[in-house]
Amino acid sequence: MKIRCLVVDDERLALEVMEAYIEKIPFLHLEKLCSTPMQALDFLSRNTVDLLFLDIEMPGLSGLQFLQTLKNPPAVILTTAYPQFAVDAFELNAADYLLKPIPFQRFVVAVQKIQSQLAEKNAAIQTNENLSKTREAHIFIKSGARTVRIDLAEILFIESKKDHVLVQSKHQKVTTQLSLSGLLEKLPSEQFIRVHRSFVVAIPKIESIERNRILMEKAEIPIGEFYREALQKRILGL
């Protein structure tokens, strides 16, 4: 995951240093350099970033004052030549505090901390989304003029055909104009996996895997070469 960065500093040299540092880190992406807080406010009104490098001492509006104006600030690393601002920085929940001149090694430590925090946050969000989907024991899909309820525990597999998608459950077959990928987004990822360009299967319904096919109740599902490795990692732990 690329971490989108915004740098705000009224010193040109400081901006150049931060730009050079960011370019050296593969997981960082520089969105914009701003020389005033007002430029940053304008940019943030139209764009979203993951990480803000913010100088504290700036004319007109200090970095700390600017930070207080943000309703939903991204992760923030404060930069300054004055160590006395450290307490204020952490009271505003800054993730880190870098003293100028900033050594590159110290910069790396700070952004690695941010990378870890954002990864944990994203993982938690994904887990909550998956749990939410799991708690939803059924989905509704449009099938012709009807809207059909399908219990997730009943689904065996989903097959993409020429002009429709077929949902095969234990007790019914339902066709829909939804795409296979669109339907997959409605399903909890821990229960369903795509195994072929045209097939999604319910993991709990897999009875056995033999070479290039999955065997399940009343069905044999082909395994696409592109999906084989992901299936092995998921099912077999290889």
mmCIF file of C-alpha atoms in Angstrom:
data_model
loop_
_atom_site.group_PDB
_atom_site.id
_atom_site.type_symbol
_atom_site.label_atom_id
_atom_site.label_comp_id
_atom_site.label_asym_id
_atom_site.label_seq_id
_atom_site.Cartn_x
_atom_site.Cartn_y
_atom_site.Cartn_z
ATOM 1 C CA MET A 1 0.000 0.000 0.000
ATOM 2 C CA LYS A 2 1.343 3.394 -1.008
ATOM 3 C CA ILE A 3 1.110 6.038 1.726
ATOM 4 C CA ARG A 4 0.024 9.358 0.205
ATOM 5 C CA CYS A 5 1.995 12.254 1.697
ATOM 6 C CA LEU A 6 1.509 16.010 1.983
ATOM 7 C CA VAL A 7 4.368 18.241 3.169
ATOM 8 C CA VAL A 8 3.751 21.697 4.634
ATOM 9 C CA ASP A 9 6.743 23.923 5.407
ATOM 10 C CA ASP A 10 7.529 27.577 4.730
ATOM 11 C CA GLU A 11 11.245 26.865 4.103
ATOM 12 C CA ARG A 12 12.173 25.867 0.548
ATOM 13 C CA LEU A 13 15.209 23.872 1.699
ATOM 14 C CA ALA A 14 13.080 21.914 4.161
ATOM 15 C CA LEU A 15 10.600 21.083 1.401
ATOM 16 C CA GLU A 16 13.410 19.905 -0.857
ATOM 17 C CA VAL A 17 14.834 17.686 1.877
ATOM 18 C CA MET A 18 11.464 16.100 2.581
ATOM 19 C CA GLU A 19 10.821 15.578 -1.118
ATOM 20 C CA ALA A 20 14.182 13.812 -1.500
ATOM 21 C CA TYR A 21 13.558 11.636 1.559
ATOM 22 C CA ILE A 22 10.071 10.619 0.416
ATOM 23 C CA GLU A 23 11.355 9.650 -3.034
ATOM 24 C CA LYS A 24 13.797 7.219 -1.410
ATOM 25 C CA ILE A 25 11.048 5.259 0.398
ATOM 26 C CA PRO A 26 9.189 2.820 -1.901
ATOM 27 C CA PHE A 27 5.949 2.808 0.111
ATOM 28 C CA LEU A 28 5.630 6.616 0.194
ATOM 29 C CA HIS A 29 4.076 8.749 -2.532
ATOM 30 C CA LEU A 30 4.359 12.534 -2.491
ATOM 31 C CA GLU A 31 1.048 14.165 -3.351
ATOM 32 C CA LYS A 32 2.068 17.818 -2.909
ATOM 33 C CA LEU A 33 4.508 20.270 -1.329
ATOM 34 C CA CYS A 34 2.877 23.317 0.280
ATOM 35 C CA SER A 35 4.706 26.400 1.524
ATOM 36 C CA THR A 36 1.767 27.737 3.581
ATOM 37 C CA PRO A 37 -1.018 26.187 5.665
ATOM 38 C CA MET A 38 -3.602 27.877 3.435
ATOM 39 C CA GLN A 39 -2.240 26.072 0.381
ATOM 40 C CA ALA A 40 -2.534 22.821 2.328
ATOM 41 C CA LEU A 41 -6.115 23.610 3.382
ATOM 42 C CA ASP A 42 -7.064 24.250 -0.227
ATOM 43 C CA PHE A 43 -5.448 20.989 -1.322
ATOM 44 C CA LEU A 44 -7.099 18.960 1.455
ATOM 45 C CA SER A 45 -10.500 20.396 0.586
ATOM 46 C CA ARG A 46 -10.265 18.519 -2.711
ATOM 47 C CA ASN A 47 -7.939 15.603 -1.942
ATOM 48 C CA THR A 48 -7.218 12.954 0.675
ATOM 49 C CA VAL A 49 -3.825 11.981 2.072
ATOM 50 C CA ASP A 50 -2.644 9.360 4.553
ATOM 51 C CA LEU A 51 0.291 11.226 6.086
ATOM 52 C CA LEU A 52 0.971 14.898 6.758
ATOM 53 C CA PHE A 53 4.480 16.222 7.380
ATOM 54 C CA LEU A 54 3.833 19.521 9.132
ATOM 55 C CA ASP A 55 6.262 22.244 10.153
ATOM 56 C CA ILE A 56 5.323 23.954 13.432
ATOM 57 C CA GLU A 57 6.815 27.440 13.122
ATOM 58 C CA MET A 58 5.206 29.216 10.144
ATOM 59 C CA PRO A 59 4.093 32.830 9.766
ATOM 60 C CA GLY A 60 0.399 33.673 10.028
ATOM 61 C CA LEU A 61 -0.832 30.241 11.077
ATOM 62 C CA SER A 62 1.431 27.853 12.959
ATOM 63 C CA GLY A 63 1.493 24.150 12.242
ATOM 64 C CA LEU A 64 -0.204 23.420 15.570
ATOM 65 C CA GLN A 65 -2.964 25.952 14.860
ATOM 66 C CA PHE A 66 -3.403 24.524 11.376
ATOM 67 C CA LEU A 67 -3.676 21.002 12.781
ATOM 68 C CA GLN A 68 -6.440 22.126 15.135
ATOM 69 C CA THR A 69 -8.500 23.318 12.145
ATOM 70 C CA LEU A 70 -8.640 19.836 10.590
ATOM 71 C CA LYS A 71 -11.767 17.890 11.454
ATOM 72 C CA ASN A 72 -10.431 14.512 10.343
ATOM 73 C CA PRO A 73 -6.652 14.864 10.115
ATOM 74 C CA PRO A 74 -4.515 12.126 8.596
ATOM 75 C CA ALA A 75 -1.548 10.684 10.470
ATOM 76 C CA VAL A 76 0.755 13.604 11.331
ATOM 77 C CA ILE A 77 4.505 13.862 11.734
ATOM 78 C CA LEU A 78 5.519 17.284 13.029
ATOM 79 C CA THR A 79 8.827 18.832 12.014
ATOM 80 C CA THR A 80 10.579 21.720 13.767
ATOM 81 C CA ALA A 81 13.900 23.122 14.889
ATOM 82 C CA TYR A 82 12.500 23.782 18.378
ATOM 83 C CA PRO A 83 12.280 20.859 20.843
ATOM 84 C CA GLN A 84 10.066 22.786 23.287
ATOM 85 C CA PHE A 85 7.025 22.038 21.125
ATOM 86 C CA ALA A 86 7.189 18.288 21.736
ATOM 87 C CA VAL A 87 4.573 18.253 24.506
ATOM 88 C CA ASP A 88 2.102 20.271 22.431
ATOM 89 C CA ALA A 89 2.706 17.930 19.499
ATOM 90 C CA PHE A 90 1.766 14.790 21.347
ATOM 91 C CA GLU A 91 -1.224 16.440 23.015
ATOM 92 C CA LEU A 92 -2.557 16.873 19.482
ATOM 93 C CA ASN A 93 -1.984 13.151 18.812
ATOM 94 C CA ALA A 94 0.889 13.633 16.400
ATOM 95 C CA ALA A 95 2.346 10.260 15.457
ATOM 96 C CA ASP A 96 5.927 11.517 15.678
ATOM 97 C CA TYR A 97 8.074 14.597 16.108
ATOM 98 C CA LEU A 98 11.192 15.223 14.000
ATOM 99 C CA LEU A 99 13.841 17.775 14.940
ATOM 100 C CA LYS A 100 15.575 19.673 12.137
ATOM 101 C CA PRO A 101 17.987 19.021 10.595
ATOM 102 C CA ILE A 102 16.284 15.666 10.198
ATOM 103 C CA PRO A 103 18.638 12.679 9.793
ATOM 104 C CA PHE A 104 17.441 10.277 7.116
ATOM 105 C CA GLN A 105 17.675 7.330 9.515
ATOM 106 C CA ARG A 106 15.330 9.082 11.951
ATOM 107 C CA PHE A 107 12.949 9.848 9.070
ATOM 108 C CA VAL A 108 12.889 6.159 8.115
ATOM 109 C CA VAL A 109 12.048 5.133 11.689
ATOM 110 C CA ALA A 110 9.150 7.596 11.771
ATOM 111 C CA VAL A 111 7.579 6.520 8.475
ATOM 112 C CA GLN A 112 7.976 2.830 9.290
ATOM 113 C CA LYS A 113 5.970 3.493 12.451
ATOM 114 C CA ILE A 114 3.261 5.123 10.337
ATOM 115 C CA GLN A 115 3.307 2.235 7.865
ATOM 116 C CA SER A 116 2.758 -0.238 10.697
ATOM 117 C CA GLN A 117 -0.057 1.823 12.231
ATOM 118 C CA LEU A 118 -1.880 2.241 8.921
ATOM 119 C CA ALA A 119 -1.500 -1.461 8.107
ATOM 120 C CA GLU A 120 -3.034 -2.380 11.472
ATOM 121 C CA LYS A 121 -5.852 0.118 10.941
ATOM 122 C CA ASN A 122 -6.625 -1.213 7.459
ATOM 123 C CA ALA A 123 -6.521 -4.798 8.710
ATOM 124 C CA ALA A 124 -8.964 -3.933 11.486
ATOM 125 C CA ILE A 125 -11.303 -2.245 9.002
ATOM 126 C CA GLN A 126 -11.176 -5.280 6.704
ATOM 127 C CA THR A 127 -11.815 -7.637 9.603
ATOM 128 C CA ASN A 128 -14.834 -5.617 10.718
ATOM 129 C CA GLU A 129 -16.195 -5.592 7.162
ATOM 130 C CA ASN A 130 -15.749 -9.353 6.881
ATOM 131 C CA LEU A 131 -17.391 -9.938 10.251
ATOM 132 C CA SER A 132 -20.269 -7.727 9.221
ATOM 133 C CA LYS A 133 -20.731 -9.745 6.042
ATOM 134 C CA THR A 134 -20.488 -12.970 8.014
ATOM 135 C CA ARG A 135 -23.241 -11.838 10.370
ATOM 136 C CA GLU A 136 -25.442 -11.238 7.354
ATOM 137 C CA ALA A 137 -26.579 -14.834 6.808
ATOM 138 C CA HIS A 138 -28.168 -14.018 3.477
ATOM 139 C CA ILE A 139 -28.009 -11.670 0.514
ATOM 140 C CA PHE A 140 -30.655 -10.331 -1.853
ATOM 141 C CA ILE A 141 -30.005 -10.287 -5.591
ATOM 142 C CA LYS A 142 -32.042 -9.085 -8.542
ATOM 143 C CA SER A 143 -33.231 -11.913 -10.783
ATOM 144 C CA GLY A 144 -35.369 -10.675 -13.651
ATOM 145 C CA ALA A 145 -38.417 -8.976 -12.172
ATOM 146 C CA ARG A 146 -37.843 -10.584 -8.762
ATOM 147 C CA THR A 147 -35.542 -9.811 -5.859
ATOM 148 C CA VAL A 148 -34.472 -13.144 -4.405
ATOM 149 C CA ARG A 149 -33.146 -13.926 -0.957
ATOM 150 C CA ILE A 150 -30.299 -16.449 -0.918
ATOM 151 C CA ASP A 151 -28.970 -17.970 2.286
ATOM 152 C CA LEU A 152 -25.171 -17.899 2.240
ATOM 153 C CA ALA A 153 -24.928 -21.284 3.941
ATOM 154 C CA GLU A 154 -26.856 -22.832 1.040
ATOM 155 C CA ILE A 155 -24.648 -21.570 -1.803
ATOM 156 C CA LEU A 156 -22.485 -24.203 -3.506
ATOM 157 C CA PHE A 157 -20.949 -22.195 -6.332
ATOM 158 C CA ILE A 158 -21.524 -19.242 -8.627
ATOM 159 C CA GLU A 159 -20.941 -19.524 -12.372
ATOM 160 C CA SER A 160 -20.561 -16.774 -14.957
ATOM 161 C CA LYS A 161 -22.250 -17.640 -18.248
ATOM 162 C CA LYS A 162 -22.470 -15.720 -21.505
ATOM 163 C CA ASP A 163 -25.296 -13.350 -20.634
ATOM 164 C CA HIS A 164 -25.937 -13.974 -16.928
ATOM 165 C CA VAL A 165 -24.542 -15.336 -13.670
ATOM 166 C CA LEU A 166 -25.924 -18.489 -12.071
ATOM 167 C CA VAL A 167 -26.030 -18.898 -8.293
ATOM 168 C CA GLN A 168 -26.305 -22.580 -7.469
ATOM 169 C CA SER A 169 -27.468 -23.403 -3.967
ATOM 170 C CA LYS A 170 -28.609 -26.681 -2.440
ATOM 171 C CA HIS A 171 -32.260 -26.048 -3.155
ATOM 172 C CA GLN A 172 -32.421 -23.528 -5.980
ATOM 173 C CA LYS A 173 -30.779 -21.987 -9.019
ATOM 174 C CA VAL A 174 -30.969 -18.215 -9.369
ATOM 175 C CA THR A 175 -29.830 -16.216 -12.389
ATOM 176 C CA THR A 176 -28.857 -12.550 -12.237
ATOM 177 C CA GLN A 177 -27.446 -9.880 -14.498
ATOM 178 C CA LEU A 178 -24.868 -8.960 -11.864
ATOM 179 C CA SER A 179 -21.269 -9.598 -12.875
ATOM 180 C CA LEU A 180 -19.344 -12.351 -11.127
ATOM 181 C CA SER A 181 -16.969 -9.822 -9.543
ATOM 182 C CA GLY A 182 -19.892 -7.616 -8.482
ATOM 183 C CA LEU A 183 -21.617 -10.550 -6.808
ATOM 184 C CA LEU A 184 -18.372 -11.645 -5.143
ATOM 185 C CA GLU A 185 -18.140 -8.230 -3.453
ATOM 186 C CA LYS A 186 -21.413 -8.994 -1.668
ATOM 187 C CA LEU A 187 -20.025 -12.203 -0.162
ATOM 188 C CA PRO A 188 -17.811 -12.668 2.923
ATOM 189 C CA SER A 189 -14.274 -13.320 1.697
ATOM 190 C CA GLU A 190 -13.592 -15.916 4.387
ATOM 191 C CA GLN A 191 -16.383 -18.125 2.985
ATOM 192 C CA PHE A 192 -16.022 -17.717 -0.778
ATOM 193 C CA ILE A 193 -13.112 -17.777 -3.205
ATOM 194 C CA ARG A 194 -12.745 -17.317 -6.950
ATOM 195 C CA VAL A 195 -11.125 -20.405 -8.493
ATOM 196 C CA HIS A 196 -11.658 -19.772 -12.195
ATOM 197 C CA ARG A 197 -12.461 -16.931 -14.554
ATOM 198 C CA SER A 198 -16.052 -18.199 -14.511
ATOM 199 C CA PHE A 199 -16.429 -19.743 -11.043
ATOM 200 C CA VAL A 200 -16.640 -18.768 -7.374
ATOM 201 C CA VAL A 201 -17.034 -21.563 -4.837
ATOM 202 C CA ALA A 202 -18.167 -21.752 -1.222
ATOM 203 C CA ILE A 203 -15.133 -22.930 0.733
ATOM 204 C CA PRO A 204 -17.143 -24.921 3.335
ATOM 205 C CA LYS A 205 -18.783 -26.896 0.491
ATOM 206 C CA ILE A 206 -15.504 -28.164 -1.014
ATOM 207 C CA GLU A 207 -15.320 -31.928 -0.573
ATOM 208 C CA SER A 208 -12.001 -32.571 -2.333
ATOM 209 C CA ILE A 209 -9.519 -31.110 -4.794
ATOM 210 C CA GLU A 210 -8.172 -33.306 -7.580
ATOM 211 C CA ARG A 211 -5.593 -31.838 -9.946
ATOM 212 C CA ASN A 212 -7.484 -29.237 -11.958
ATOM 213 C CA ARG A 213 -10.922 -29.585 -10.402
ATOM 214 C CA ILE A 214 -12.864 -29.106 -7.186
ATOM 215 C CA LEU A 215 -15.409 -31.733 -6.214
ATOM 216 C CA MET A 216 -18.469 -30.763 -4.238
ATOM 217 C CA GLU A 217 -22.054 -31.877 -3.932
ATOM 218 C CA LYS A 218 -23.357 -32.711 -7.421
ATOM 219 C CA ALA A 219 -20.688 -30.575 -9.111
ATOM 220 C CA GLU A 220 -17.162 -30.526 -10.514
ATOM 221 C CA ILE A 221 -15.632 -27.035 -10.700
ATOM 222 C CA PRO A 222 -12.541 -26.345 -12.857
ATOM 223 C CA ILE A 223 -9.544 -24.585 -11.315
ATOM 224 C CA GLY A 224 -8.048 -21.846 -13.471
ATOM 225 C CA GLU A 225 -4.258 -21.717 -13.699
ATOM 226 C CA PHE A 226 -4.258 -18.050 -12.662
ATOM 227 C CA TYR A 227 -6.179 -18.870 -9.453
ATOM 228 C CA ARG A 228 -4.370 -22.086 -8.483
ATOM 229 C CA GLU A 229 -1.715 -20.531 -6.227
ATOM 230 C CA ALA A 230 -4.214 -18.436 -4.274
ATOM 231 C CA LEU A 231 -6.410 -21.493 -3.794
ATOM 232 C CA GLN A 232 -3.481 -23.562 -2.533
ATOM 233 C CA LYS A 233 -2.488 -20.870 -0.054
ATOM 234 C CA ARG A 234 -6.060 -20.469 1.142
ATOM 235 C CA ILE A 235 -7.169 -24.078 1.329
ATOM 236 C CA LEU A 236 -4.002 -26.103 1.655
ATOM 237 C CA GLY A 237 -1.791 -23.618 3.492
ATOM 238 C CA LEU A 238 0.979 -24.031 0.895
#
